[in-house]
Short mmCIF file of C-alpha atoms and ligand atoms in Angstrom, two decimals:
data_model
loop_
_atom_site.label_atom_id
_atom_site.label_comp_id
_atom_site.label_asym_id
_atom_site.label_seq_id
_atom_site.Cartn_x
_atom_site.Cartn_y
_atom_site.Cartn_z
CA MET I 1 74.85 97.15 88.75
CA GLU I 2 76.66 98.37 85.55
CA PHE I 3 79.38 100.88 86.32
CA LYS I 4 79.61 103.72 83.83
CA LYS I 5 81.41 106.46 85.69
CA ILE I 6 84.02 106.34 88.48
CA GLY I 7 84.90 109.55 90.42
CA VAL I 8 88.47 109.90 91.97
CA LEU I 9 89.44 112.40 94.39
CA THR I 10 92.34 113.15 96.86
CA SER I 11 91.85 114.60 100.39
CA GLY I 12 93.80 115.76 103.52
CA GLY I 13 97.43 116.09 103.36
CA ASP I 14 98.92 115.48 100.03
CA ALA I 15 101.55 112.60 99.63
CA PRO I 16 103.92 111.80 96.81
CA GLY I 17 102.38 108.97 94.86
CA MET I 18 98.82 110.44 94.74
CA ASN I 19 99.18 111.28 91.07
CA ALA I 20 100.35 107.66 90.32
CA VAL I 21 97.05 106.30 92.02
CA ILE I 22 95.06 108.81 89.96
CA ARG I 23 96.75 107.48 86.82
CA ALA I 24 96.34 103.94 87.97
CA VAL I 25 92.69 104.41 88.60
CA THR I 26 92.00 106.29 85.21
CA ARG I 27 93.85 103.64 83.29
CA ALA I 28 92.28 100.54 85.05
CA ALA I 29 88.75 102.08 84.56
CA ASN I 30 89.41 102.94 81.03
CA ALA I 31 90.63 99.31 80.33
CA ALA I 32 87.39 98.14 81.82
CA GLY I 33 85.24 100.54 79.77
CA VAL I 34 84.35 102.91 82.49
CA GLU I 35 84.84 106.59 82.45
CA THR I 36 86.78 108.44 85.19
CA LEU I 37 85.79 111.68 86.41
CA GLY I 38 88.41 113.71 88.38
CA ILE I 39 86.96 115.47 91.34
CA PHE I 40 88.98 118.59 92.24
CA ASP I 41 89.75 119.86 95.91
CA GLY I 42 88.57 116.57 97.53
CA TYR I 43 85.21 116.78 99.31
CA GLN I 44 84.94 120.49 98.91
CA GLY I 45 84.92 119.82 95.14
CA LEU I 46 82.38 117.04 95.44
CA MET I 47 80.12 119.49 97.11
CA ASP I 48 80.90 122.31 94.66
CA GLY I 49 80.36 119.93 91.79
CA ASN I 50 84.05 120.79 90.55
CA VAL I 51 84.30 117.57 88.39
CA VAL I 52 85.99 116.86 85.04
CA ALA I 53 85.96 114.03 82.74
CA PHE I 54 89.66 112.43 82.81
CA THR I 55 91.00 110.86 79.79
CA GLU I 56 94.26 108.94 79.33
CA SER I 57 95.87 111.90 78.08
CA ASP I 58 95.10 113.82 81.25
CA VAL I 59 97.02 111.28 83.24
CA SER I 60 99.96 110.77 80.89
CA ASN I 61 103.25 111.80 82.57
CA ILE I 62 101.98 112.19 86.18
CA ILE I 63 103.31 109.05 87.54
CA GLY I 64 106.46 110.80 88.71
CA LYS I 65 105.00 114.11 89.67
CA GLY I 66 104.63 115.00 93.45
CA GLY I 67 101.62 116.67 95.02
CA THR I 68 98.06 115.89 93.57
CA VAL I 69 96.93 117.16 90.22
CA LEU I 70 93.39 116.85 91.64
CA TYR I 71 94.27 119.26 94.60
CA THR I 72 93.18 118.80 98.14
CA ALA I 73 91.18 120.91 100.55
CA ARG I 74 89.67 120.73 104.00
CA ALA I 75 85.90 120.52 103.87
CA ALA I 76 84.18 120.98 107.23
CA GLU I 77 80.85 121.35 105.71
CA PHE I 78 81.01 117.83 104.15
CA LYS I 79 80.55 116.42 107.80
CA GLU I 80 77.11 118.33 107.93
CA PRO I 81 73.94 116.98 106.43
CA SER I 82 73.90 119.98 104.05
CA GLY I 83 77.39 119.13 102.73
CA MET I 84 76.29 115.36 102.23
CA GLU I 85 73.26 116.73 100.35
CA LYS I 86 75.36 118.71 97.87
CA ALA I 87 77.89 115.93 97.46
CA LEU I 88 75.14 113.49 96.61
CA LYS I 89 73.61 115.98 94.09
CA THR I 90 76.88 116.35 92.35
CA CYS I 91 77.13 112.32 91.98
CA ARG I 92 73.56 112.43 90.64
CA ASP I 93 74.26 115.36 88.29
CA HIS I 94 77.35 113.65 86.93
CA GLU I 95 75.96 110.11 87.01
CA ILE I 96 78.85 109.00 89.33
CA ASP I 97 78.42 105.36 90.09
CA GLY I 98 81.15 105.00 92.61
CA ILE I 99 84.12 106.94 94.13
CA ILE I 100 87.69 106.11 95.02
CA ALA I 101 88.94 108.39 97.89
CA ILE I 102 92.70 108.76 98.28
CA GLY I 103 94.03 110.00 101.67
CA GLY I 104 94.17 109.34 105.32
CA ASP I 105 91.73 108.56 108.12
CA GLY I 106 89.84 111.82 107.61
CA THR I 107 89.27 110.70 104.04
CA PHE I 108 88.04 107.41 105.13
CA ARG I 109 85.54 108.79 107.41
CA GLY I 110 84.23 110.75 104.51
CA ALA I 111 84.20 107.73 102.21
CA ASN I 112 82.19 105.92 105.10
CA ASP I 113 79.58 108.60 105.16
CA LEU I 114 79.21 108.47 101.30
CA THR I 115 78.63 104.71 101.40
CA ALA I 116 76.19 105.10 104.15
CA HIS I 117 74.15 107.55 101.86
CA GLY I 118 74.20 104.93 98.89
CA MET I 119 77.27 106.04 97.14
CA PRO I 120 79.83 103.12 96.81
CA THR I 121 83.09 104.27 97.90
CA ILE I 122 86.71 102.69 98.21
CA GLY I 123 89.33 104.34 100.23
CA LEU I 124 93.08 104.14 99.33
CA THR I 125 95.88 105.27 101.71
CA GLY I 126 97.83 108.35 100.64
CA THR I 127 99.65 109.72 103.59
CA ILE I 128 103.37 110.13 104.45
CA ASP I 129 102.86 109.24 108.05
CA ASN I 130 102.11 105.49 107.30
CA ASP I 131 99.67 105.90 110.42
CA ILE I 132 96.81 103.68 109.09
CA THR I 133 97.06 100.64 111.49
CA ALA I 134 95.27 98.31 109.01
CA THR I 135 97.99 98.59 106.43
CA ASP I 136 101.66 97.93 106.50
CA TYR I 137 102.23 100.77 104.01
CA THR I 138 100.64 103.99 103.02
CA VAL I 139 101.55 105.64 99.71
CA GLY I 140 103.95 108.53 100.18
CA PHE I 141 105.92 107.14 103.18
CA ASP I 142 108.93 106.04 101.36
CA THR I 143 109.53 109.20 99.31
CA ALA I 144 109.09 111.26 102.51
CA MET I 145 111.67 109.17 104.37
CA ASN I 146 114.07 109.57 101.31
CA THR I 147 113.68 113.09 101.49
CA VAL I 148 114.43 113.16 105.14
CA LEU I 149 117.46 111.22 104.35
CA GLU I 150 118.73 113.60 101.76
CA CYS I 151 118.09 116.50 104.21
CA VAL I 152 120.01 115.01 107.08
CA ASP I 153 122.90 113.69 104.94
CA ARG I 154 123.31 117.55 104.05
CA LEU I 155 123.07 118.63 107.66
CA ARG I 156 125.54 116.03 108.63
CA ASP I 157 128.23 117.76 106.22
CA THR I 158 127.85 120.85 108.15
CA CYS I 159 127.60 119.24 111.56
CA GLU I 160 130.87 117.45 110.82
CA SER I 161 132.61 120.73 109.81
CA HIS I 162 131.32 122.53 112.88
CA ALA I 163 131.44 119.64 115.42
CA ARG I 164 127.64 120.31 115.94
CA CYS I 165 124.47 118.40 116.59
CA SER I 166 121.40 118.74 114.40
CA VAL I 167 117.97 118.19 116.13
CA VAL I 168 115.70 117.55 113.06
CA GLU I 169 111.89 117.54 113.58
CA VAL I 170 110.03 115.44 110.94
CA MET I 171 106.47 115.16 110.25
CA GLY I 172 104.23 112.76 112.08
CA ARG I 173 101.53 114.37 114.30
CA ASP I 174 100.45 110.99 115.54
CA ALA I 175 102.93 108.56 114.47
CA GLY I 176 106.64 108.08 114.89
CA TYR I 177 107.19 106.02 111.68
CA ILE I 178 108.96 108.46 109.61
CA ALA I 179 111.28 109.67 112.66
CA LEU I 180 112.10 106.03 113.73
CA GLN I 181 112.88 104.57 110.34
CA SER I 182 114.78 107.80 109.08
CA GLY I 183 116.60 107.83 112.37
CA ILE I 184 117.90 104.43 111.80
CA ALA I 185 118.91 105.09 108.25
CA THR I 186 120.77 108.48 109.13
CA GLY I 187 122.63 106.86 112.11
CA ALA I 188 120.83 109.18 114.54
CA ILE I 189 122.26 109.31 118.21
CA GLY I 190 118.71 109.81 119.65
CA ILE I 191 115.32 109.11 118.28
CA VAL I 192 112.16 110.71 119.85
CA ILE I 193 108.63 109.41 119.10
CA LYS I 194 105.37 109.32 121.05
CA GLU I 195 104.98 105.64 121.03
CA ILE I 196 107.98 104.86 122.97
CA PRO I 197 109.50 106.59 126.45
CA PHE I 198 112.49 108.57 125.51
CA ASP I 199 115.57 108.44 127.96
CA GLU I 200 116.98 111.71 127.54
CA ASP I 201 119.76 111.28 130.10
CA ALA I 202 121.09 108.15 128.32
CA MET I 203 121.18 110.02 125.14
CA MET I 204 123.24 112.83 126.75
CA GLN I 205 125.64 110.29 128.00
CA ARG I 206 126.04 108.77 124.47
CA ILE I 207 126.74 112.14 123.09
CA ILE I 208 129.27 113.05 125.77
CA LYS I 209 130.88 109.63 125.33
CA ALA I 210 131.08 109.83 121.59
CA ARG I 211 132.31 113.38 121.64
CA ALA I 212 135.20 112.46 124.13
CA SER I 213 136.16 109.66 121.70
CA GLY I 214 136.60 112.11 118.94
CA ARG I 215 132.93 111.97 117.01
CA ARG I 216 132.35 115.37 115.61
CA SER I 217 128.64 115.31 114.13
CA PHE I 218 125.40 114.09 115.79
CA VAL I 219 121.94 113.94 114.61
CA VAL I 220 118.78 113.53 116.72
CA ILE I 221 115.54 112.91 114.91
CA VAL I 222 112.23 113.92 116.81
CA ALA I 223 108.70 113.32 115.49
CA GLU I 224 106.53 116.49 115.53
CA GLY I 225 103.91 114.97 117.51
CA VAL I 226 106.02 114.84 120.57
CA LYS I 227 105.47 117.83 122.85
CA ASP I 228 107.11 118.94 126.34
CA GLU I 229 105.27 119.55 129.46
CA ASN I 230 104.20 123.07 128.22
CA GLY I 231 102.95 121.75 125.04
CA LYS I 232 105.80 123.10 123.12
CA PRO I 233 107.58 121.01 120.36
CA TYR I 234 110.06 118.73 122.29
CA GLY I 235 112.83 119.22 119.82
CA GLU I 236 113.22 122.92 120.48
CA GLY I 237 113.90 122.51 124.32
CA LEU I 238 115.98 119.38 123.72
CA THR I 239 118.37 121.49 121.49
CA ALA I 240 118.97 123.87 124.27
CA ARG I 241 119.54 121.14 126.81
CA ILE I 242 122.08 119.23 124.49
CA GLU I 243 124.11 122.37 124.51
CA GLU I 244 123.79 122.71 128.42
CA LYS I 245 124.49 119.17 129.18
CA THR I 246 126.95 117.96 126.61
CA GLU I 247 128.73 121.19 125.50
CA VAL I 248 128.17 120.30 122.09
CA GLU I 249 126.69 123.12 119.99
CA ALA I 250 123.33 122.16 118.60
CA ARG I 251 120.91 123.48 115.95
CA PHE I 252 117.20 122.80 115.57
CA VAL I 253 115.77 122.04 112.18
CA ARG I 254 111.99 121.64 111.15
CA LEU I 255 111.79 119.88 107.95
CA ALA I 256 107.91 120.28 107.85
CA HIS I 257 106.33 120.42 104.56
CA ILE I 258 109.40 119.83 102.48
CA VAL I 259 109.05 116.23 103.27
CA ARG I 260 105.67 116.19 101.61
CA GLY I 261 106.72 117.11 98.17
CA GLY I 262 108.82 115.60 95.46
CA SER I 263 108.77 112.85 92.84
CA PRO I 264 107.59 109.40 94.32
CA THR I 265 110.13 106.82 94.65
CA LEU I 266 109.71 103.42 93.01
CA ARG I 267 108.26 101.80 96.12
CA ASP I 268 105.50 104.48 95.96
CA ARG I 269 104.77 104.46 92.40
CA LEU I 270 104.47 100.61 92.56
CA ALA I 271 102.22 100.76 95.75
CA ALA I 272 100.23 103.47 94.30
CA SER I 273 99.84 101.49 90.87
CA LEU I 274 98.91 98.28 92.23
CA MET I 275 96.54 99.65 94.97
CA GLY I 276 94.76 102.01 92.44
CA GLU I 277 94.26 99.13 89.99
CA ALA I 278 92.83 96.95 92.84
CA ALA I 279 90.62 99.93 94.09
CA VAL I 280 88.81 100.02 90.62
CA LYS I 281 88.49 96.16 90.48
CA LEU I 282 86.88 96.19 93.95
CA LEU I 283 84.47 98.87 92.78
CA LEU I 284 83.56 96.93 89.67
CA GLU I 285 83.04 93.82 91.61
CA GLY I 286 80.24 95.72 93.54
CA LYS I 287 82.26 96.08 96.68
CA SER I 288 82.03 99.11 98.77
CA ASN I 289 83.26 100.79 101.98
CA LEU I 290 86.54 99.22 101.83
CA VAL I 291 90.16 100.55 102.24
CA VAL I 292 92.72 99.01 100.14
CA CYS I 293 95.84 98.06 102.10
CA GLU I 294 99.12 96.15 101.98
CA ARG I 295 99.66 93.09 104.12
CA ASN I 296 102.72 91.06 104.10
CA ALA I 297 103.47 92.44 100.48
CA LYS I 298 99.95 91.60 99.33
CA ILE I 299 97.21 93.99 98.25
CA VAL I 300 94.12 93.29 100.60
CA ALA I 301 91.03 95.24 101.67
CA PHE I 302 89.52 95.97 105.13
CA GLU I 303 86.05 97.34 105.97
CA ILE I 304 86.59 101.06 106.33
CA ASN I 305 84.86 100.89 109.70
CA PHE I 306 87.16 98.08 110.65
CA ALA I 307 90.19 100.18 109.90
CA LEU I 308 88.96 103.26 111.53
CA THR I 309 88.11 101.54 114.81
CA LEU I 310 91.35 99.41 114.77
CA ASP I 311 93.10 102.87 114.49
CA LYS I 312 91.42 104.12 117.74
CA MET I 313 92.16 100.94 119.54
CA TYR I 314 95.86 101.24 118.36
CA LYS I 315 95.87 104.92 119.64
CA ASN I 316 93.99 103.88 122.85
CA LYS I 317 91.19 106.21 121.75
CA LEU I 318 88.23 103.86 121.75
CA LYS I 319 85.14 105.07 123.26
CA ILE I 320 82.20 103.10 124.99
CA GLY I 321 80.09 101.45 122.19
CA ASP I 322 82.84 101.69 119.52
CA LEU I 323 83.30 97.79 119.44
CA ASP I 324 79.56 97.16 119.67
CA ARG I 325 79.00 96.44 115.92
CA PHE I 326 81.98 94.00 115.63
CA SER I 327 81.91 90.22 116.14
CA ALA I 328 84.19 88.61 118.84
CA ALA I 329 86.27 87.32 115.89
CA GLU I 330 86.53 90.75 114.33
CA ILE I 331 87.57 92.29 117.80
CA HIS I 332 90.15 89.44 118.10
CA GLU I 333 91.56 90.37 114.76
CA MET I 334 91.86 93.88 115.77
CA GLU I 335 93.53 93.45 119.03
CA GLY I 336 96.20 91.21 117.29
CA LEU I 337 96.90 93.78 114.51
CA ALA I 338 97.05 96.71 117.07
CA GLU I 339 99.49 94.55 119.17
CA LEU I 340 101.46 93.62 116.15
CA ARG I 341 102.13 97.12 115.16
CA ARG I 342 103.06 97.80 118.95
CA ARG I 343 105.53 95.15 118.84
CA GLU I 344 106.93 96.01 115.39
CA ILE I 345 107.68 99.65 116.59
CA ARG I 346 109.05 98.41 119.96
CA GLU I 347 111.30 96.00 118.25
CA MET I 348 112.46 98.51 115.64
CA TYR I 349 113.19 101.06 118.37
CA ASN I 350 115.19 98.52 120.41
CA ALA I 351 117.10 97.73 117.23
CA ALA I 352 117.82 101.44 116.69
CA LEU I 353 119.14 101.88 120.29
CA ALA I 354 121.54 99.05 119.88
CA LEU I 355 123.05 100.85 116.87
CA MET I 356 123.41 104.13 118.47
O1 F6P U 1 100.42 114.41 105.88
C1 F6P U 1 100.18 114.25 107.26
C2 F6P U 1 100.78 115.42 107.92
O2 F6P U 1 101.97 115.44 107.45
C3 F6P U 1 101.18 115.38 109.36
O3 F6P U 1 102.15 114.64 109.76
C4 F6P U 1 101.15 116.77 109.80
O4 F6P U 1 100.95 117.12 111.10
C5 F6P U 1 99.99 117.30 109.01
O5 F6P U 1 100.04 116.60 107.85
C6 F6P U 1 100.13 118.69 108.60
O6 F6P U 1 99.62 119.14 107.54
P1 F6P U 1 98.90 120.57 107.16
O7 F6P U 1 99.93 121.49 107.58
O8 F6P U 1 98.64 120.35 105.73
O9 F6P U 1 97.74 120.65 107.85
#
């Protein structure tokens, strides 16, 4: 089929670099003689017909801008048949031939539904959490970690002055990648993530020993997804226990959404640009229902169903029947990738421990 118009939307939590993707999609489409339509407010805007033609000038100077110029929204109705009907009507009204949807796993579920209803859709990862198992990298991750670094470096100054410990909670509802990598890069004395059992006593001993030998400042990084036995954020209780057990004064800091904003780093601008260009190419080649990923520094694409099921496998959330539609070779590939991610995180955590 001949493509005349591509729609682009951002959905779910925003991430630095989303604008660089929007720019890349618009430019690559334009270069191929295809018009780009910006769909505002994610799937909500697709249902509401909130669609505007995007020209080159609409995307000039946005490569370094944080957030998303297309805005984002949660859209519960999109999961209902009535929501899909409205979205398809918008596509018909605006003669949209294909959609590029930027976001995380919720965004890809929407992309999958659109494809199932005859609207070719390609997904592209935009989430600070780096929690899409099929890809080595998600757009936004590097900027988020650099922001954590900047904040923790500042906390380090005041901890050093007061001989204190900062317990810093960083985003990552389901994944500890931000906590783990920024923990290593800030010289944390403890890193708490869901994926690896945390030895709290060993960390207390490290703090006591280091304090006795004259160290004044301590940083502990905790992923927000880790909760205590009462379902409360783990870092809050941990802060009190550090004071009790080590006699080092401790303060709890939640970085939260601060880490989602800001101008994207080179890593994110580059990934966004290359992935955006690749997504347009895939659509124009007639491909659909794929998510653009990075594997071993190359841009590749996986079936969205494959990527979503792999995520479930990695998080041990597979339900009976989830694997039925896949061949033995595909299941084998999924198992290999899930194991690779688990190994990567284990090995990195062990290296972090050796450096504490
Ligand atoms: O972008 C992903 C994420 O940052 C998670 O780590 C976090 O739990 C979530 O978004 C919170 O997003 P919001 O407050 O926008 O719902």
